[in-house]
Amino acid sequence: MNHNNDTERERDYYRALCNDLGGQLLKIRDEHTRAMAGVRRARMTAALIRRLYHLDHVNLDVANLARVFLETALNALTVECAALFRLDDNGHGFRLLHAIGFTPPAEGILADVRAPAGFHFHSSASAEDEFSAELKRLADAPFHLWAYDAGTGTALYFGNREEDLQLRQRFDAADAEAIEAALDVFINVAERKRVERQLVHDAFHDGLTGLPNRALFIEHLDQAMRRSVRADGYVFSVLFLDLDRFKLVNDSLGHAAGDELLKAFAERLEQSTRPGDIVSRLGGDEFAVLADDLHNPDDAIHLAERIHNALQDPFDVDGQQVFSSASIGIAKSAERYKDGEDLLRDADIAMYSAKELGGASHRLFDSDMHVVMVSRLQLETDLRQALEREELRVAYQPIVELRNGQLRGFEALLRWRHPLKGSIRPREFISMAEETGLVVPIGRWLLWRVMSDLGEWLRDFPERAGMFVSLNVSDREFIQPEFAEIIDAALAEANVPAGALELELTERMLMHYSKLRSDTLPRLRERGISIAIDDFGTGYSSLSRLQRLPIDKLKIDQSFIRDMDRSEENYELVRTILAMGQSLGMRCVAEGVERREQYDQLRELNCDFAQGFFIAKPLAAHRVRTLLEIRETA
């Protein structure tokens, strides 16, 4: 019996048995490892989800949200370093949101690296791309993994420095899947918070300028009022601003250009205020400034003056220079105010008072202004009804030719006979009509009324065939797209030749809005309608500009005529204006002639026409008919 062979067989048997048991043990160990990885992944994911969705109800910005996210993930994985990045705007690098366990770059960005796609699982033996190689260098972590979300450009990095087999095994495919799931949770919460912040921002900020809107301004104003109650000596003011003649810019250059002007105005306004002052766009072309914690009672006035100075330079709007000024009302904090709306209302009232001064000015609120504003509101209501009630009238002021004293035409003037207040001065309601837009329907009524009267006179007095009527046209009327067609219709209806109508336009409007000059004015002149500059000398005209304008007459403002016979300076001004007009081939009309001396001086200076009380006061239509029947000189 061979015992050696039996022993060898037993050894083979036990060897095979051990190998089989070892394989089963390895298999059990692998299954246990995978099971523990799954448990670890599930626990980590659950912890992150609970933590992050709890933060969904906490007011954290993205940076703090990233910090809490990394701390939670580090505790779940027991890793040494972590970082969260977001792709920068140009897509050439990653900006760091937060890092734990290593010192990030000083500028907070990894520049000039290739943007990763998807996620990659790395070990010390795997190939490294530029991004992971840079992180490895910064964190000194040969064992790491990272995930990347292409939709938001967010990248997550984890790393370990120890070369321990057990630690290395922590970073398996299950861990990578868990990291990717956690990153998705973070992105969802961060995006939701971003949307919420944007909604809140949009609710309290102006979409065009980015300034606080009326609701947020009132909130700041109410807070300032509460501080003024608690703190003795705390003083603040509100400045209410309205752009002068903004409607003209909006209508003539377009709404896009108007928006550009508003944005540029907002920037210049912010530059003019102090740090800590609240600048707001209330709506349209209305702005407000909360001048906080004033130490000197005149500080608010100084601020208004600084704003006026900042508006001296023109704005570049759609390639065109536009001058814009602002009317500013100031209301100071006081015990009588119960809420911010009342204070803002009084600043608004003061602003209207400044606008009545002609704009580009500021006024400090006083109680008398409130009484005036209430009366003004009632007058505005009455003006809206004046057309329907037939309270508006036309008066005609004769215009004579100075060379021979012959009556040559009339200037049509609008008059309002109020049923209770009697005659309302034009300067009280004309500016109101322009501000409210009522000047457009009133202007159309005036045009048709004047053309009707002129048509009757030309028909009944054929010997006056060369007679004309001069009609003032507001800026708002002139910029209407159908303005020329309205003129044509009125002339045709009344059977009046185009040469019998003269339109008076403001000097300021003609100087600043070239699009109107290059389109509407030539069309009117082609029809034979005469164009005159009204109140010449009060605007910004220059000889070079005047010679490019299709203008027939200059009407010299009465402020120059008033004292020309008593003031050498005024006399020289009138003489200069007349010389300018004559050199350009334009005829000149002197307004406001009230004395014989003025009349004679104008004749000596070869002025063409004159009008004023010395010649005749404005006449009703039936009185004009009587005057036309007189064939004598004026």
XYZ file of C-alpha atoms in Angstrom:
634
model
C 0.000 0.000 0.000
C 1.399 3.251 -1.063
C 0.833 5.766 1.681
C 2.624 8.515 -0.177
C 0.039 8.535 -2.933
C -2.794 8.745 -0.423
C -1.161 11.644 1.295
C -0.719 13.456 -1.960
C -4.378 12.964 -2.848
C -5.446 14.282 0.524
C -3.264 17.290 0.059
C -4.777 17.936 -3.361
C -8.256 17.526 -1.892
C -7.672 19.922 0.951
C -5.870 22.323 -1.379
C -8.861 22.330 -3.735
C -11.189 22.683 -0.774
C -9.227 25.653 0.528
C -9.113 27.271 -2.872
C -12.852 26.856 -3.197
C -13.456 28.255 0.262
C -11.068 31.117 -0.445
C -12.891 31.940 -3.673
C -16.202 31.892 -1.855
C -14.786 34.114 0.874
C -13.453 36.556 -1.726
C -16.812 36.496 -3.424
C -18.559 37.133 -0.114
C -16.106 39.915 0.631
C -16.722 41.565 -2.772
C -20.460 41.286 -2.325
C -20.140 42.790 1.129
C -18.003 45.618 -0.261
C -20.539 46.368 -2.965
C -23.367 46.183 -0.447
C -21.570 48.542 1.942
C -20.834 50.916 -0.954
C -24.516 50.904 -1.815
C -25.437 51.545 1.796
C -22.838 54.262 2.053
C -24.079 55.817 -1.202
C -27.711 55.651 -0.073
C -26.860 57.128 3.336
C -24.784 59.903 1.823
C -27.385 60.768 -0.801
C -30.185 60.747 1.760
C -28.177 62.958 4.111
C -27.385 65.426 1.344
C -30.961 65.536 0.128
C -32.311 66.123 3.648
C -29.728 68.769 4.354
C -30.086 70.612 1.059
C -33.857 70.605 0.970
C -33.816 71.889 4.508
C -31.623 74.730 3.223
C -34.190 75.360 0.517
C -36.179 77.207 3.181
C -33.181 79.101 4.563
C -32.048 82.457 3.188
C -28.577 81.483 1.931
C -26.710 82.802 -1.065
C -25.012 80.437 -3.496
C -21.608 80.709 -1.782
C -22.976 79.726 1.647
C -25.098 77.026 0.076
C -21.938 75.601 -1.512
C -20.143 75.664 1.844
C -22.871 73.723 3.659
C -23.140 71.286 0.769
C -19.409 70.460 0.836
C -19.332 70.078 4.618
C -22.207 67.607 4.467
C -20.673 65.618 1.610
C -17.247 65.499 3.315
C -18.751 64.059 6.474
C -20.609 61.424 4.458
C -17.528 60.270 2.512
C -14.815 61.041 5.115
C -12.604 62.595 2.456
C -9.881 65.187 3.067
C -10.550 67.909 0.510
C -13.377 69.116 -1.669
C -14.242 71.999 -3.983
C -17.228 73.288 -5.913
C -16.744 75.272 -9.131
C -18.831 76.987 -11.755
C -17.808 77.578 -15.342
C -17.029 81.263 -15.925
C -18.924 83.394 -18.418
C -16.491 82.921 -21.304
C -16.316 79.140 -20.805
C -12.506 79.040 -20.517
C -12.140 78.281 -16.828
C -13.841 77.583 -13.516
C -14.633 80.090 -10.799
C -14.421 78.693 -7.287
C -17.609 78.755 -5.207
C -16.104 77.108 -2.114
C -13.162 74.855 -1.127
C -12.370 72.734 1.949
C -9.016 71.141 2.794
C -6.743 73.097 0.432
C -5.881 76.657 -0.517
C -7.576 77.762 -3.738
C -6.028 80.181 -6.266
C -5.855 83.770 -5.071
C -8.062 85.023 -7.898
C -10.602 82.271 -7.265
C -10.525 80.874 -10.788
C -8.796 78.062 -12.655
C -8.056 79.693 -15.974
C -7.178 78.267 -19.376
C -8.341 74.725 -18.691
C -10.465 72.516 -20.870
C -14.109 72.285 -19.801
C -14.848 68.693 -18.673
C -17.775 66.747 -20.073
C -19.701 64.254 -17.955
C -17.977 62.800 -14.876
C -14.758 60.781 -14.624
C -13.515 58.346 -12.019
C -9.781 58.691 -11.416
C -7.103 56.765 -9.570
C -3.405 57.511 -9.261
C -2.716 55.335 -12.328
C -5.381 56.844 -14.624
C -4.708 59.478 -17.258
C -5.319 63.043 -16.039
C -6.826 65.847 -18.081
C -5.849 69.491 -17.578
C -8.638 70.294 -15.153
C -8.130 67.339 -12.795
C -4.351 67.713 -13.037
C -4.622 71.318 -11.861
C -6.854 70.295 -8.951
C -4.488 67.451 -8.051
C -1.612 69.937 -7.917
C -3.557 72.401 -5.749
C -4.958 69.807 -3.336
C -2.000 67.373 -3.431
C -4.553 64.543 -3.649
C -3.547 61.665 -5.962
C -6.838 59.834 -5.297
C -9.841 61.890 -6.378
C -13.011 61.987 -8.401
C -15.153 64.780 -9.796
C -18.504 65.335 -11.469
C -19.648 67.988 -13.926
C -23.089 69.211 -14.983
C -22.940 70.654 -18.486
C -26.320 72.426 -18.199
C -25.236 74.761 -15.405
C -21.452 74.471 -15.784
C -21.086 73.296 -12.158
C -18.182 70.964 -11.200
C -17.685 68.998 -7.935
C -14.293 67.659 -6.766
C -13.297 65.239 -3.937
C -9.798 64.045 -3.094
C -7.636 62.096 -0.590
C -3.898 62.339 -0.021
C -3.172 58.961 1.679
C -2.175 55.985 -0.462
C -4.178 53.516 1.600
C -5.906 50.665 -0.168
C -9.081 51.019 1.890
C -9.297 54.723 1.153
C -8.623 54.034 -2.495
C -11.522 51.600 -2.553
C -13.843 54.267 -1.236
C -13.712 55.922 -4.652
C -15.506 53.353 -6.722
C -18.272 53.613 -9.293
C -20.927 53.673 -6.593
C -19.275 56.703 -4.991
C -19.110 58.450 -8.349
C -22.821 57.827 -8.905
C -23.588 59.178 -5.437
C -21.502 62.293 -6.070
C -23.319 62.905 -9.317
C -26.697 62.498 -7.611
C -25.651 64.894 -4.836
C -24.499 67.429 -7.393
C -27.917 67.253 -9.065
C -29.582 68.004 -5.734
C -27.315 70.983 -5.140
C -27.969 72.346 -8.627
C -31.747 72.021 -8.220
C -31.747 73.857 -4.897
C -29.297 76.525 -6.087
C -31.293 77.135 -9.260
C -34.522 77.415 -7.319
C -32.976 79.945 -4.989
C -31.578 81.855 -7.944
C -35.022 82.042 -9.538
C -36.564 83.117 -6.233
C -33.976 85.870 -5.788
C -34.537 87.018 -9.357
C -38.297 87.146 -8.837
C -37.859 89.149 -5.647
C -35.406 91.470 -7.385
C -37.746 91.967 -10.335
C -40.642 92.690 -7.998
C -38.769 95.568 -6.368
C -36.560 96.911 -9.162
C -37.149 98.680 -12.442
C -36.569 96.405 -15.414
C -35.068 99.148 -17.617
C -32.631 100.952 -15.309
C -32.169 98.350 -12.556
C -32.997 101.002 -9.948
C -35.335 100.322 -7.008
C -38.959 100.783 -8.069
C -41.688 102.723 -6.301
C -42.592 99.886 -3.894
C -39.011 99.448 -2.678
C -38.482 103.220 -2.492
C -41.550 103.610 -0.283
C -40.239 100.804 1.938
C -36.896 102.626 2.361
C -38.781 105.868 2.926
C -40.945 104.346 5.662
C -37.819 102.974 7.346
C -36.267 106.447 7.276
C -39.408 107.880 8.852
C -39.272 105.300 11.659
C -35.617 106.158 12.300
C -36.471 109.849 12.468
C -38.981 109.079 15.242
C -36.460 107.052 17.280
C -33.360 109.197 16.735
C -33.274 112.873 17.630
C -31.588 115.001 15.001
C -32.038 112.479 12.211
C -33.106 114.412 9.107
C -33.672 113.285 5.535
C -35.210 114.664 2.357
C -36.931 113.349 -0.750
C -36.170 114.722 -4.199
C -38.802 114.102 -6.884
C -37.457 114.471 -10.440
C -39.236 114.682 -13.783
C -37.408 114.979 -17.104
C -38.335 118.119 -19.003
C -39.850 117.549 -22.458
C -39.181 113.820 -22.390
C -42.393 113.145 -24.321
C -40.958 115.043 -27.274
C -37.821 112.867 -27.305
C -39.893 109.700 -27.019
C -42.245 110.655 -29.845
C -39.700 112.169 -32.206
C -36.767 109.756 -31.873
C -38.728 106.642 -30.918
C -39.352 104.658 -27.752
C -36.037 102.809 -28.031
C -34.171 106.117 -27.990
C -36.350 107.260 -25.096
C -35.356 104.143 -23.146
C -31.677 104.839 -23.857
C -32.113 108.374 -22.522
C -33.775 107.067 -19.346
C -30.936 104.607 -18.722
C -28.295 107.271 -19.322
C -30.162 109.703 -17.078
C -30.365 107.066 -14.319
C -26.598 106.482 -14.474
C -25.854 110.208 -14.307
C -28.311 110.597 -11.432
C -26.615 107.828 -9.432
C -23.228 109.443 -10.030
C -24.551 112.753 -8.680
C -25.859 111.380 -5.371
C -23.971 110.436 -2.218
C -23.120 106.884 -1.107
C -26.104 105.637 0.885
C -28.689 107.727 -0.961
C -31.504 105.685 -2.518
C -32.144 106.441 -6.203
C -35.394 105.092 -7.658
C -37.319 105.155 -10.893
C -40.968 105.627 -9.968
C -42.252 105.109 -13.508
C -42.124 106.772 -16.920
C -39.699 109.692 -16.718
C -40.182 110.201 -12.972
C -37.352 109.486 -10.528
C -36.869 109.985 -6.792
C -33.902 110.269 -4.443
C -33.978 109.555 -0.712
C -31.211 111.773 0.660
C -30.476 110.015 3.934
C -29.068 111.381 7.217
C -28.572 115.034 6.281
C -26.408 117.131 8.590
C -27.074 120.522 7.016
C -30.562 121.853 6.137
C -29.235 123.001 2.759
C -27.687 119.641 1.813
C -30.770 118.623 -0.196
C -30.632 121.876 -2.163
C -26.930 121.363 -2.828
C -27.747 117.865 -4.079
C -30.366 119.263 -6.479
C -27.845 121.785 -7.790
C -25.317 119.001 -8.312
C -27.881 117.061 -10.350
C -28.625 120.117 -12.499
C -24.907 120.554 -13.164
C -24.574 116.899 -14.151
C -27.269 117.399 -16.807
C -25.516 120.280 -18.538
C -23.700 117.989 -20.958
C -25.727 116.396 -23.761
C -26.695 112.723 -23.869
C -25.678 110.547 -26.794
C -28.940 108.897 -27.856
C -28.955 106.714 -30.933
C -25.956 108.581 -32.314
C -27.561 111.971 -31.756
C -26.854 114.540 -29.060
C -29.899 115.320 -26.935
C -30.018 117.881 -24.153
C -32.212 117.000 -21.204
C -32.930 118.816 -17.976
C -35.037 117.962 -14.944
C -37.534 119.688 -12.696
C -36.858 118.791 -9.059
C -39.148 119.048 -6.053
C -37.759 118.749 -2.515
C -39.672 117.753 0.633
C -37.937 117.537 4.014
C -38.827 115.130 6.814
C -41.121 116.595 9.458
C -43.420 115.441 12.266
C -46.563 116.172 10.264
C -45.886 113.250 7.904
C -47.476 109.956 8.941
C -46.213 107.791 6.075
C -43.821 107.927 3.156
C -46.506 108.421 0.513
C -47.429 111.817 1.994
C -43.823 112.997 1.898
C -43.406 111.771 -1.666
C -46.650 113.506 -2.661
C -45.389 116.862 -1.392
C -42.086 116.427 -3.210
C -44.152 115.750 -6.345
C -46.117 118.955 -5.777
C -42.878 120.930 -5.383
C -41.623 119.377 -8.637
C -44.659 120.702 -10.528
C -43.992 124.097 -9.048
C -40.440 123.911 -10.433
C -41.784 122.815 -13.824
C -44.030 125.878 -13.939
C -40.877 127.991 -13.732
C -39.897 126.561 -17.112
C -38.040 123.434 -15.988
C -34.346 122.893 -15.204
C -34.990 124.222 -11.690
C -35.835 123.031 -8.177
C -38.301 124.102 -5.512
C -38.612 123.346 -1.814
C -42.120 122.347 -0.733
C -44.229 124.693 1.383
C -47.870 124.424 2.435
C -49.051 127.059 -0.057
C -48.018 124.734 -2.889
C -50.599 122.182 -1.795
C -53.371 124.746 -2.115
C -52.090 125.708 -5.556
C -51.927 122.054 -6.640
C -55.524 121.371 -5.604
C -56.606 124.416 -7.598
C -54.485 123.240 -10.517
C -56.096 119.793 -10.513
C -59.513 121.402 -10.659
C -58.376 123.659 -13.494
C -57.081 120.640 -15.415
C -60.479 118.960 -15.046
C -62.181 122.117 -16.302
C -59.790 122.355 -19.263
C -60.657 118.804 -20.328
C -64.282 119.888 -20.510
C -63.640 123.297 -22.085
C -63.805 121.995 -25.660
C -67.103 120.223 -25.083
C -68.584 123.276 -23.383
C -67.364 125.593 -26.179
C -65.481 127.794 -23.726
C -62.409 128.241 -25.957
C -62.145 131.248 -28.236
C -59.721 132.620 -30.821
C -58.344 136.164 -30.750
C -56.475 137.637 -33.710
C -53.666 140.167 -33.219
C -53.027 142.311 -36.315
C -49.585 142.257 -37.959
C -48.611 145.294 -40.034
C -45.861 145.894 -42.565
C -43.612 148.578 -41.090
C -42.593 149.963 -44.474
C -46.065 151.311 -45.259
C -48.226 150.519 -42.223
C -50.480 148.197 -44.215
C -52.323 145.372 -42.468
C -50.797 142.153 -43.739
C -52.027 139.435 -41.429
C -52.865 138.202 -37.929
C -51.483 135.941 -35.237
C -54.148 133.566 -33.926
C -54.154 133.401 -30.106
C -56.062 130.898 -27.983
C -58.293 132.256 -25.227
C -60.314 130.521 -22.499
C -63.400 132.058 -20.938
C -64.076 130.044 -17.774
C -67.762 130.087 -16.703
C -66.856 130.856 -13.059
C -63.339 132.309 -13.091
C -63.706 134.436 -16.184
C -60.726 134.825 -18.524
C -57.870 132.433 -17.774
C -54.441 133.710 -18.756
C -52.856 131.618 -21.545
C -49.681 130.965 -19.557
C -51.825 129.274 -16.888
C -53.486 126.735 -19.154
C -51.243 126.387 -22.246
C -48.424 124.720 -20.276
C -51.006 122.510 -18.578
C -52.381 121.468 -21.954
C -48.869 120.552 -23.112
C -48.083 118.500 -20.008
C -51.359 116.564 -20.110
C -51.411 116.028 -23.882
C -54.606 118.074 -24.244
C -52.677 120.427 -26.509
C -53.107 117.956 -29.407
C -56.938 117.927 -29.567
C -57.062 121.609 -28.640
C -54.515 122.396 -31.362
C -56.592 120.564 -33.969
C -59.705 122.462 -32.944
C -57.762 125.728 -33.128
C -56.453 124.910 -36.612
C -59.924 124.170 -38.012
C -61.448 127.225 -36.330
C -58.773 129.548 -37.681
C -58.923 128.092 -41.193
C -62.702 128.472 -41.182
C -62.453 132.161 -40.204
C -59.648 132.806 -42.684
C -61.600 131.126 -45.479
C -64.583 133.400 -44.866
C -62.448 136.566 -44.842
C -60.651 135.652 -48.054
C -63.969 134.894 -49.721
C -65.683 138.064 -48.513
C -62.657 140.368 -49.008
C -60.941 139.251 -52.229
C -58.775 142.377 -52.210
C -57.063 140.889 -49.116
C -55.846 137.862 -51.077
C -52.267 138.274 -49.785
C -53.349 138.171 -46.141
C -51.967 135.431 -43.864
C -52.675 134.074 -40.400
C -49.835 132.920 -38.145
C -50.602 129.960 -35.901
C -48.531 128.662 -32.975
C -47.860 124.910 -33.086
C -46.788 122.987 -29.993
C -44.028 120.414 -30.049
C -46.491 117.615 -29.375
C -48.636 118.604 -32.321
C -45.698 118.927 -34.665
C -44.316 115.446 -33.960
C -47.594 113.730 -34.805
C -46.971 111.480 -37.860
C -50.076 112.742 -39.618
C -49.447 116.437 -38.873
C -48.900 117.475 -42.514
C -52.008 115.581 -43.646
C -54.099 117.307 -40.952
C -52.906 120.675 -42.259
C -53.809 119.683 -45.821
C -57.303 118.603 -44.794
C -57.986 121.844 -42.881
C -56.809 124.014 -45.801
C -58.903 122.058 -48.282
C -62.032 122.123 -46.127
C -61.867 125.904 -45.696
C -60.689 126.527 -49.288
C -57.635 128.429 -48.032
C -54.435 128.563 -50.108
C -51.364 127.140 -48.363
C -49.563 130.467 -48.697
C -52.109 132.074 -46.361
C -50.990 129.904 -43.434
C -47.876 130.518 -41.373
C -46.788 128.069 -38.665
C -44.808 129.288 -35.656
C -42.462 126.720 -34.113
C -40.359 127.046 -31.000
C -36.684 127.786 -31.405
C -35.644 125.130 -28.887
C -37.470 122.356 -30.702
C -35.994 123.284 -34.070
C -32.476 123.355 -32.664
C -32.511 119.925 -31.017
C -34.500 117.553 -33.188
C -32.958 117.229 -36.609
C -35.163 114.306 -37.656
C -38.139 116.646 -37.596
C -36.297 119.347 -39.511
C -35.241 116.977 -42.257
C -38.690 115.487 -42.824
C -41.734 117.453 -41.717
C -40.482 120.987 -42.343
C -39.546 120.497 -46.008
C -42.877 118.747 -46.649
C -44.757 121.747 -45.271
C -42.690 124.273 -47.223
C -43.222 122.292 -50.433
C -46.939 122.894 -49.940
C -46.266 126.657 -49.788
C -46.772 127.000 -46.027
C -44.552 129.594 -44.370
C -42.461 128.606 -41.311
C -41.481 131.061 -38.571
C -39.335 130.711 -35.452
C -41.346 132.006 -32.500
C -39.793 134.013 -29.628
C -36.473 134.153 -31.444
C -33.487 135.050 -29.270
C -34.564 133.089 -26.198
C -33.213 129.734 -27.409
C -29.878 128.426 -28.631
C -29.812 129.379 -32.303
C -26.597 130.146 -34.095
C -25.954 131.536 -37.549
C -24.581 128.197 -38.783
C -27.670 126.348 -37.626
C -30.141 128.903 -38.882
C -28.833 128.814 -42.421
C -29.502 125.062 -42.581
C -33.124 125.406 -41.487
C -36.029 125.817 -43.939
C -37.274 128.951 -42.167
C -38.990 131.979 -43.691
C -39.373 134.372 -40.741
C -37.868 135.225 -37.380
C -40.258 136.534 -34.730
C -38.188 138.604 -32.296
C -39.251 137.941 -28.714
C -41.031 140.804 -26.982
C -38.542 140.740 -24.106
C -36.012 142.388 -26.465
C -38.525 144.865 -27.914
C -39.928 145.924 -24.533
C -37.024 148.227 -23.580
C -35.233 148.779 -26.875
C -36.163 152.458 -26.848
C -34.808 152.844 -23.297
C -31.883 150.437 -23.264
C -28.898 150.706 -25.589
C -28.106 147.047 -24.950
C -31.579 145.878 -26.036
C -31.447 148.149 -29.059
C -28.155 146.571 -30.160
C -29.535 143.073 -29.608
C -32.524 143.814 -31.829
C -30.285 145.359 -34.464
C -28.039 142.262 -34.420
C -30.978 139.873 -34.765
C -32.375 141.876 -37.662
C -28.985 141.881 -39.382
C -28.741 138.123 -38.914
C -32.191 137.538 -40.368
C -31.569 139.824 -43.314
C -28.237 138.141 -44.089
C -30.036 134.783 -44.264
C -32.833 136.138 -46.454
C -35.432 135.797 -43.707
C -38.118 138.366 -42.938
C -38.400 139.570 -39.343
C -41.426 140.262 -37.148
C -41.152 142.294 -33.939
C -43.499 141.144 -31.157
C -44.782 143.258 -28.282
C -44.541 146.730 -29.818
C -46.214 149.000 -27.275
C -44.860 152.513 -27.907
C -44.404 154.846 -30.871
C -40.655 155.075 -30.145
C -40.276 151.316 -30.605
C -42.297 151.427 -33.791
C -40.123 154.179 -35.265
C -36.847 152.491 -34.263
C -37.921 149.234 -35.898
C -38.755 151.081 -39.119
C -35.301 152.692 -39.089
C -33.706 149.267 -38.657
C -35.685 147.960 -41.661
C -37.681 145.445 -39.665
C -40.340 143.923 -41.932
C -43.385 143.432 -39.664
C -44.606 144.352 -36.196
C -47.401 143.458 -33.824
C -48.338 144.649 -30.344
C -50.696 146.783 -28.330
C -49.468 149.970 -29.970
C -50.816 148.640 -33.270
C -53.888 146.806 -31.985
C -54.931 144.458 -29.225
C -56.055 140.925 -30.103
C -59.523 141.023 -31.657
C -62.431 138.635 -31.747
C -63.342 137.230 -35.170
C -66.261 139.649 -35.695
C -63.994 142.606 -34.857
C -61.496 141.414 -37.465
C -64.248 141.580 -40.069
C -64.877 145.210 -39.103
C -61.164 145.985 -39.367
C -60.910 144.419 -42.809
C -63.657 146.676 -44.044
C -61.477 149.701 -43.283
C -59.222 150.337 -46.286
C -56.964 152.735 -44.475
C -53.513 152.073 -43.065
C -53.157 150.922 -39.483
